[in-house]
mmCIF file of C-alpha atoms in Angstrom:
data_model
loop_
_atom_site.group_PDB
_atom_site.id
_atom_site.type_symbol
_atom_site.label_atom_id
_atom_site.label_comp_id
_atom_site.label_asym_id
_atom_site.label_seq_id
_atom_site.Cartn_x
_atom_site.Cartn_y
_atom_site.Cartn_z
ATOM 1 C CA PRO K 218 25.891 -81.835 -23.308
ATOM 2 C CA LYS K 219 22.238 -82.231 -23.099
ATOM 3 C CA GLY K 220 21.719 -80.502 -20.149
ATOM 4 C CA LYS K 221 24.776 -78.640 -19.562
ATOM 5 C CA ALA K 222 24.334 -74.428 -18.357
ATOM 6 C CA PRO K 223 24.920 -72.067 -21.237
ATOM 7 C CA GLN K 224 28.376 -71.005 -21.055
ATOM 8 C CA GLY K 225 27.834 -67.667 -22.035
ATOM 9 C CA LYS K 226 29.843 -64.907 -23.685
ATOM 10 C CA ARG K 227 33.390 -64.486 -22.228
ATOM 11 C CA ILE K 228 33.722 -60.901 -20.324
ATOM 12 C CA THR K 229 38.040 -60.118 -20.755
ATOM 13 C CA LEU K 230 39.365 -57.721 -18.526
ATOM 14 C CA LYS K 231 39.922 -54.822 -21.357
ATOM 15 C CA MET K 232 36.339 -55.530 -22.224
ATOM 16 C CA ALA K 233 34.793 -55.222 -18.157
ATOM 17 C CA LYS K 234 37.584 -51.898 -18.748
ATOM 18 C CA ASN K 235 35.828 -50.201 -21.514
ATOM 19 C CA SER K 236 32.651 -50.737 -19.785
ATOM 20 C CA VAL K 237 33.145 -48.710 -16.645
ATOM 21 C CA ARG K 238 31.612 -45.185 -17.415
ATOM 22 C CA VAL K 239 31.714 -42.238 -14.628
ATOM 23 C CA LEU K 240 28.280 -41.217 -13.610
ATOM 24 C CA PHE K 241 27.449 -37.231 -12.751
ATOM 25 C CA ASN K 242 27.827 -37.871 -9.491
ATOM 26 C CA GLY K 243 31.172 -38.982 -9.790
ATOM 27 C CA ARG K 244 30.397 -42.345 -9.271
ATOM 28 C CA ARG K 245 32.170 -45.364 -11.741
ATOM 29 C CA ARG K 246 29.801 -47.629 -12.856
ATOM 30 C CA LEU K 247 30.048 -50.570 -14.621
ATOM 31 C CA GLU K 248 28.081 -51.797 -17.597
ATOM 32 C CA LEU K 249 27.342 -55.287 -18.912
ATOM 33 C CA SER K 250 23.996 -55.617 -18.717
ATOM 34 C CA LYS K 251 22.884 -57.818 -22.317
ATOM 35 C CA MET K 252 26.132 -58.958 -22.713
ATOM 36 C CA GLY K 253 24.814 -63.032 -22.451
ATOM 37 C CA ILE K 254 27.451 -63.144 -19.207
ATOM 38 C CA ALA K 255 26.482 -66.736 -18.149
ATOM 39 C CA THR K 256 29.029 -66.752 -14.866
ATOM 40 C CA PHE K 257 29.886 -63.593 -13.006
ATOM 41 C CA PRO K 258 33.499 -62.893 -14.507
ATOM 42 C CA LYS K 259 36.624 -63.277 -12.757
ATOM 43 C CA CYS K 260 38.974 -60.380 -14.238
ATOM 44 C CA LEU K 261 35.686 -58.122 -11.954
ATOM 45 C CA LEU K 262 38.018 -58.454 -9.177
ATOM 46 C CA GLU K 263 40.396 -56.263 -11.091
ATOM 47 C CA LEU K 264 38.134 -53.857 -10.612
ATOM 48 C CA ALA K 265 36.368 -53.873 -7.286
ATOM 49 C CA ASP K 266 36.698 -50.362 -6.311
ATOM 50 C CA VAL K 267 34.205 -49.474 -8.115
ATOM 51 C CA GLU K 268 30.641 -47.963 -6.921
ATOM 52 C CA GLU K 269 27.817 -49.329 -9.089
ATOM 53 C CA ILE K 270 27.418 -52.522 -11.191
ATOM 54 C CA ASP K 271 24.853 -53.191 -13.977
ATOM 55 C CA LEU K 272 24.610 -56.557 -14.560
ATOM 56 C CA SER K 273 21.345 -56.764 -15.852
ATOM 57 C CA ARG K 274 19.229 -59.048 -18.548
ATOM 58 C CA ASN K 275 21.864 -61.474 -18.646
ATOM 59 C CA MET K 276 21.786 -65.053 -17.562
ATOM 60 C CA LEU K 277 23.876 -65.415 -14.803
ATOM 61 C CA ARG K 278 22.768 -68.022 -12.644
ATOM 62 C CA LYS K 279 24.995 -67.874 -9.563
ATOM 63 C CA ILE K 280 26.648 -65.027 -7.652
ATOM 64 C CA PRO K 281 29.962 -65.768 -6.331
ATOM 65 C CA ASN K 282 31.120 -65.909 -2.507
ATOM 66 C CA PHE K 283 34.203 -63.473 -4.182
ATOM 67 C CA ILE K 284 31.301 -60.700 -4.438
ATOM 68 C CA GLU K 285 32.720 -59.508 -0.530
ATOM 69 C CA LYS K 286 35.237 -57.770 -2.254
ATOM 70 C CA PHE K 287 33.736 -55.528 -3.607
ATOM 71 C CA GLN K 288 33.219 -53.005 -1.088
ATOM 72 C CA ASN K 289 33.260 -49.651 -1.918
ATOM 73 C CA LEU K 290 29.605 -51.320 -4.127
ATOM 74 C CA MET K 291 26.983 -48.565 -3.562
ATOM 75 C CA TRP K 292 24.288 -49.805 -5.991
ATOM 76 C CA LEU K 293 23.916 -53.189 -8.130
ATOM 77 C CA ASP K 294 21.984 -54.232 -10.457
ATOM 78 C CA LEU K 295 20.937 -57.692 -11.687
ATOM 79 C CA HIS K 296 17.803 -58.392 -12.763
ATOM 80 C CA SER K 297 16.388 -60.697 -15.462
ATOM 81 C CA ASN K 298 18.585 -62.910 -14.794
ATOM 82 C CA GLN K 299 18.466 -66.728 -13.726
ATOM 83 C CA ILE K 300 19.415 -66.092 -10.134
ATOM 84 C CA ASP K 301 18.078 -68.915 -7.904
ATOM 85 C CA GLU K 302 20.100 -67.535 -4.232
ATOM 86 C CA LEU K 303 22.483 -65.061 -2.746
ATOM 87 C CA PRO K 304 25.532 -65.413 -1.124
ATOM 88 C CA PRO K 305 25.467 -65.108 2.602
ATOM 89 C CA GLU K 306 29.329 -62.738 1.488
ATOM 90 C CA ILE K 307 26.177 -60.433 -0.215
ATOM 91 C CA GLY K 308 26.025 -58.615 3.448
ATOM 92 C CA THR K 309 29.520 -57.134 3.566
ATOM 93 C CA LEU K 310 28.274 -55.085 1.054
ATOM 94 C CA GLN K 311 27.803 -52.364 3.470
ATOM 95 C CA ASN K 312 27.668 -49.493 1.484
ATOM 96 C CA LEU K 313 24.913 -51.064 -0.652
ATOM 97 C CA THR K 314 21.949 -48.527 -0.835
ATOM 98 C CA PHE K 315 20.467 -50.194 -4.160
ATOM 99 C CA LEU K 316 19.421 -53.797 -4.580
ATOM 100 C CA ASN K 317 17.762 -55.100 -7.916
ATOM 101 C CA LEU K 318 16.907 -58.914 -7.773
ATOM 102 C CA CYS K 319 13.880 -58.228 -10.023
ATOM 103 C CA ASN K 320 12.511 -61.028 -12.361
ATOM 104 C CA ASN K 321 15.164 -64.283 -11.186
ATOM 105 C CA LYS K 322 13.683 -67.349 -9.771
ATOM 106 C CA LEU K 323 14.676 -66.512 -6.027
ATOM 107 C CA THR K 324 12.855 -68.719 -3.641
ATOM 108 C CA THR K 325 12.745 -67.512 0.381
ATOM 109 C CA LYS K 326 15.779 -70.689 0.966
ATOM 110 C CA GLY K 327 17.847 -68.176 -1.752
ATOM 111 C CA LEU K 328 17.276 -65.725 0.326
ATOM 112 C CA PRO K 329 20.116 -65.874 3.342
ATOM 113 C CA GLU K 330 19.375 -64.354 6.465
ATOM 114 C CA GLU K 331 22.745 -61.825 6.366
ATOM 115 C CA LEU K 332 20.768 -60.054 3.985
ATOM 116 C CA THR K 333 19.206 -57.995 6.729
ATOM 117 C CA LYS K 334 23.138 -56.763 7.135
ATOM 118 C CA LEU K 335 22.887 -54.347 4.558
ATOM 119 C CA ARG K 336 22.153 -51.799 7.033
ATOM 120 C CA ASN K 337 22.456 -48.649 4.390
ATOM 121 C CA LEU K 338 19.486 -50.117 1.725
ATOM 122 C CA ARG K 339 17.185 -47.878 0.699
ATOM 123 C CA THR K 340 16.027 -49.759 -2.486
ATOM 124 C CA LEU K 341 15.268 -53.607 -2.388
ATOM 125 C CA ASN K 342 13.385 -54.779 -5.427
ATOM 126 C CA LEU K 343 12.569 -58.879 -5.329
ATOM 127 C CA GLY K 344 9.196 -58.519 -7.665
ATOM 128 C CA LEU K 345 9.073 -61.482 -10.288
ATOM 129 C CA ASN K 346 10.629 -63.909 -8.551
ATOM 130 C CA CYS K 347 9.616 -67.228 -6.653
ATOM 131 C CA LEU K 348 9.204 -66.017 -2.605
ATOM 132 C CA GLU K 349 6.184 -67.422 -1.383
ATOM 133 C CA THR K 350 7.225 -66.010 1.770
ATOM 134 C CA ILE K 351 9.681 -63.559 3.128
ATOM 135 C CA PRO K 352 11.886 -62.956 6.120
ATOM 136 C CA THR K 353 10.670 -61.562 9.075
ATOM 137 C CA THR K 354 14.235 -60.107 9.553
ATOM 138 C CA LEU K 355 14.067 -57.780 6.750
ATOM 139 C CA GLY K 356 12.211 -55.489 8.949
ATOM 140 C CA SER K 357 15.790 -54.279 10.131
ATOM 141 C CA LEU K 358 16.006 -52.483 7.525
ATOM 142 C CA LYS K 359 15.208 -49.806 8.703
ATOM 143 C CA GLU K 360 16.387 -47.152 6.049
ATOM 144 C CA LEU K 361 14.364 -48.731 3.275
ATOM 145 C CA ILE K 362 12.575 -46.563 1.170
ATOM 146 C CA GLU K 363 11.268 -48.603 -1.644
ATOM 147 C CA LEU K 364 10.465 -52.157 -1.279
ATOM 148 C CA GLY K 365 9.075 -54.302 -4.433
ATOM 149 C CA LEU K 366 7.555 -57.905 -3.679
ATOM 150 C CA PHE K 367 5.102 -57.602 -6.410
ATOM 151 C CA ASP K 368 4.686 -60.819 -8.520
ATOM 152 C CA ASN K 369 4.987 -63.598 -6.635
ATOM 153 C CA SER K 370 3.640 -66.326 -4.060
ATOM 154 C CA LEU K 371 3.345 -63.828 -0.694
ATOM 155 C CA THR K 372 0.534 -64.762 1.220
ATOM 156 C CA ILE K 373 1.300 -62.731 4.144
ATOM 157 C CA ILE K 374 3.675 -59.253 3.927
ATOM 158 C CA PRO K 375 4.943 -59.476 8.081
ATOM 159 C CA LYS K 376 3.926 -56.759 10.056
ATOM 160 C CA SER K 377 7.781 -55.971 11.163
ATOM 161 C CA VAL K 378 8.073 -55.099 7.397
ATOM 162 C CA LYS K 379 4.908 -52.937 6.372
ATOM 163 C CA LYS K 380 5.806 -50.738 9.859
ATOM 164 C CA LEU K 381 9.925 -49.782 8.631
ATOM 165 C CA PRO K 382 9.855 -46.684 9.956
ATOM 166 C CA LYS K 383 11.235 -44.973 6.514
ATOM 167 C CA LEU K 384 8.969 -47.433 3.501
ATOM 168 C CA GLU K 385 7.402 -44.669 1.386
ATOM 169 C CA ARG K 386 6.743 -47.499 -1.279
ATOM 170 C CA LEU K 387 5.752 -51.093 -1.185
ATOM 171 C CA ASN K 388 4.813 -52.620 -4.515
ATOM 172 C CA VAL K 389 2.512 -56.588 -3.173
ATOM 173 C CA LYS K 390 0.393 -56.707 -6.562
ATOM 174 C CA ARG K 391 -0.377 -59.945 -7.863
ATOM 175 C CA ASN K 392 0.295 -61.829 -5.108
ATOM 176 C CA PRO K 393 -2.713 -64.050 -3.420
ATOM 177 C CA LEU K 394 -2.282 -62.042 -0.621
ATOM 178 C CA PRO K 395 -6.019 -62.297 1.275
ATOM 179 C CA GLU K 396 -6.633 -58.420 1.737
ATOM 180 C CA PHE K 397 -6.699 -57.978 -2.146
ATOM 181 C CA ALA K 398 -8.941 -60.947 -3.150
ATOM 182 C CA LYS K 399 -11.904 -58.367 -3.486
ATOM 183 C CA GLU K 400 -9.835 -56.129 -5.223
ATOM 184 C CA GLU K 401 -9.938 -58.921 -7.687
ATOM 185 C CA GLU K 402 -13.860 -59.460 -8.081
ATOM 186 C CA PRO K 403 -15.302 -58.605 -11.166
ATOM 187 C CA ILE K 404 -16.604 -54.587 -10.713
ATOM 188 C CA ASP K 405 -20.443 -54.098 -12.105
ATOM 189 C CA THR K 406 -19.921 -51.012 -13.723
ATOM 190 C CA VAL K 407 -24.051 -50.869 -14.189
ATOM 191 C CA LYS K 408 -24.890 -47.516 -12.293
ATOM 192 C CA ARG K 409 -28.020 -49.092 -9.760
ATOM 193 C CA VAL K 410 -30.188 -46.553 -7.844
ATOM 194 C CA GLU K 411 -30.673 -47.209 -3.868
ATOM 195 C CA SER K 412 -34.387 -46.036 -3.726
ATOM 196 C CA LEU K 413 -37.208 -46.185 -6.493
ATOM 197 C CA TYR K 414 -40.697 -44.061 -6.118
ATOM 198 C CA LEU K 415 -43.192 -44.755 -7.987
ATOM 199 C CA VAL K 416 -46.196 -42.191 -8.438
ATOM 200 C CA GLU K 417 -49.196 -41.888 -10.358
ATOM 201 C CA LYS K 418 -49.018 -39.804 -13.042
ATOM 202 C CA LYS K 419 -51.605 -37.313 -12.079
ATOM 203 C CA ASP K 420 -49.471 -36.901 -8.893
ATOM 204 C CA LEU K 421 -46.789 -35.376 -10.503
ATOM 205 C CA CYS K 422 -46.045 -31.423 -11.444
ATOM 206 C CA ARG K 423 -45.671 -30.298 -14.989
ATOM 207 C CA ILE K 424 -41.553 -29.987 -15.540
ATOM 208 C CA CYS K 425 -41.668 -33.724 -13.737
ATOM 209 C CA LEU K 426 -43.818 -35.495 -16.423
ATOM 210 C CA GLN K 427 -42.447 -33.514 -19.266
ATOM 211 C CA VAL K 428 -39.471 -35.346 -18.275
ATOM 212 C CA CYS K 429 -40.267 -38.648 -17.587
ATOM 213 C CA GLN K 430 -41.758 -38.345 -20.819
ATOM 214 C CA GLY K 431 -39.143 -37.192 -22.801
ATOM 215 C CA GLU K 432 -37.301 -40.353 -21.168
ATOM 216 C CA ARG K 433 -39.406 -42.411 -22.313
ATOM 217 C CA ASP K 434 -39.778 -41.435 -25.172
ATOM 218 C CA GLU K 435 -35.724 -41.604 -26.250
ATOM 219 C CA LEU K 436 -36.266 -44.869 -24.391
ATOM 220 C CA HIS K 437 -38.495 -46.087 -27.227
ATOM 221 C CA LYS K 438 -36.394 -44.352 -30.584
ATOM 222 C CA LEU K 439 -33.861 -47.399 -28.627
ATOM 223 C CA GLU K 440 -36.037 -50.264 -28.650
ATOM 224 C CA ASP K 441 -36.930 -49.554 -32.560
ATOM 225 C CA VAL K 442 -33.779 -49.448 -33.939
ATOM 226 C CA THR K 443 -33.094 -51.660 -36.398
ATOM 227 C CA LEU K 444 -29.341 -53.651 -36.592
ATOM 228 C CA GLY K 445 -27.535 -53.411 -39.444
ATOM 229 C CA PRO K 446 -27.080 -56.642 -41.560
ATOM 230 C CA SER K 447 -25.019 -59.373 -39.895
ATOM 231 C CA ASN K 448 -21.222 -60.252 -41.237
ATOM 232 C CA LYS K 449 -21.858 -63.822 -40.872
ATOM 233 C CA PRO K 450 -22.798 -65.491 -44.129
ATOM 234 C CA SER K 451 -26.436 -67.179 -44.841
ATOM 235 C CA PHE K 452 -27.288 -70.192 -46.326
ATOM 236 C CA PRO K 453 -30.842 -69.804 -46.746
ATOM 237 C CA SER K 454 -31.412 -73.208 -48.796
ATOM 238 C CA LEU K 455 -29.941 -74.865 -45.522
ATOM 239 C CA THR K 456 -32.216 -76.402 -42.987
ATOM 240 C CA THR K 457 -30.764 -77.188 -39.663
ATOM 241 C CA PRO K 458 -31.235 -79.720 -37.321
ATOM 242 C CA ASN K 459 -31.963 -77.437 -34.906
ATOM 243 C CA SER K 460 -35.194 -75.771 -36.616
ATOM 244 C CA THR K 461 -37.538 -77.527 -38.997
ATOM 245 C CA ALA K 462 -35.126 -80.233 -39.746
ATOM 246 C CA ARG K 463 -35.582 -81.509 -36.075
ATOM 247 C CA ASP K 464 -38.900 -83.290 -36.525
ATOM 248 C CA ASN K 465 -37.162 -85.853 -39.287
ATOM 249 C CA GLN K 466 -33.969 -86.220 -37.860
ATOM 250 C CA GLU K 467 -33.977 -90.039 -37.421
ATOM 251 C CA GLU K 468 -34.776 -90.092 -41.582
ATOM 252 C CA TRP K 469 -31.689 -88.085 -42.514
ATOM 253 C CA ARG K 470 -29.392 -91.314 -40.362
ATOM 254 C CA MET K 471 -31.430 -93.235 -42.515
ATOM 255 C CA LYS K 472 -30.437 -92.384 -45.372
#
């Protein structure tokens, strides 16, 4: 029916188990990226002890409240979906150190206050969303090292966020922030002289005079260069209204 959300691909428990990979550090990652998933599969509860989940590049709109069952989760990648809000239960994932929510449809209202309970979070990517403001309470994420806020509609970054003690990388590019307004102005690439001194020819020494004459000769050579034939089609037999025919335009109209 028209307006109905897409059903997406159905993920079975067997498919999910076959998608678990053991990483070099011993963590188990559930890789379900680019699977056409529109609804968070409930069967994943059988794998709630995994440390990492990749559900990026799907069609997810909501993250269910049973996400709180994944208490071992340290790494969660949800980028490039259609998520517009997060459940408050996201704040119960106390072991989470990496959370990627880039390229979704998150609004300011879609960020629950409980997000600030992720005390061990080191990387948070909220770029490419629909955020107009970000909560000042994000300043409580004291372990945060990297924060992505690029490509949103932010006009201010709270001081509490700017002064996070361990923050090393803060990406706020392509936001309408006042402090970046000057950077958007076109850069004048023409080299300008700060001072110009005019002297008579007789006051120049021999070496300076030779330099000036050489530069003048080079300039004259550039002026004498003729342009090659134009690639535009030529119609010499036609007269245009903005040339000699301009004087008798009234005759043309009468005819």
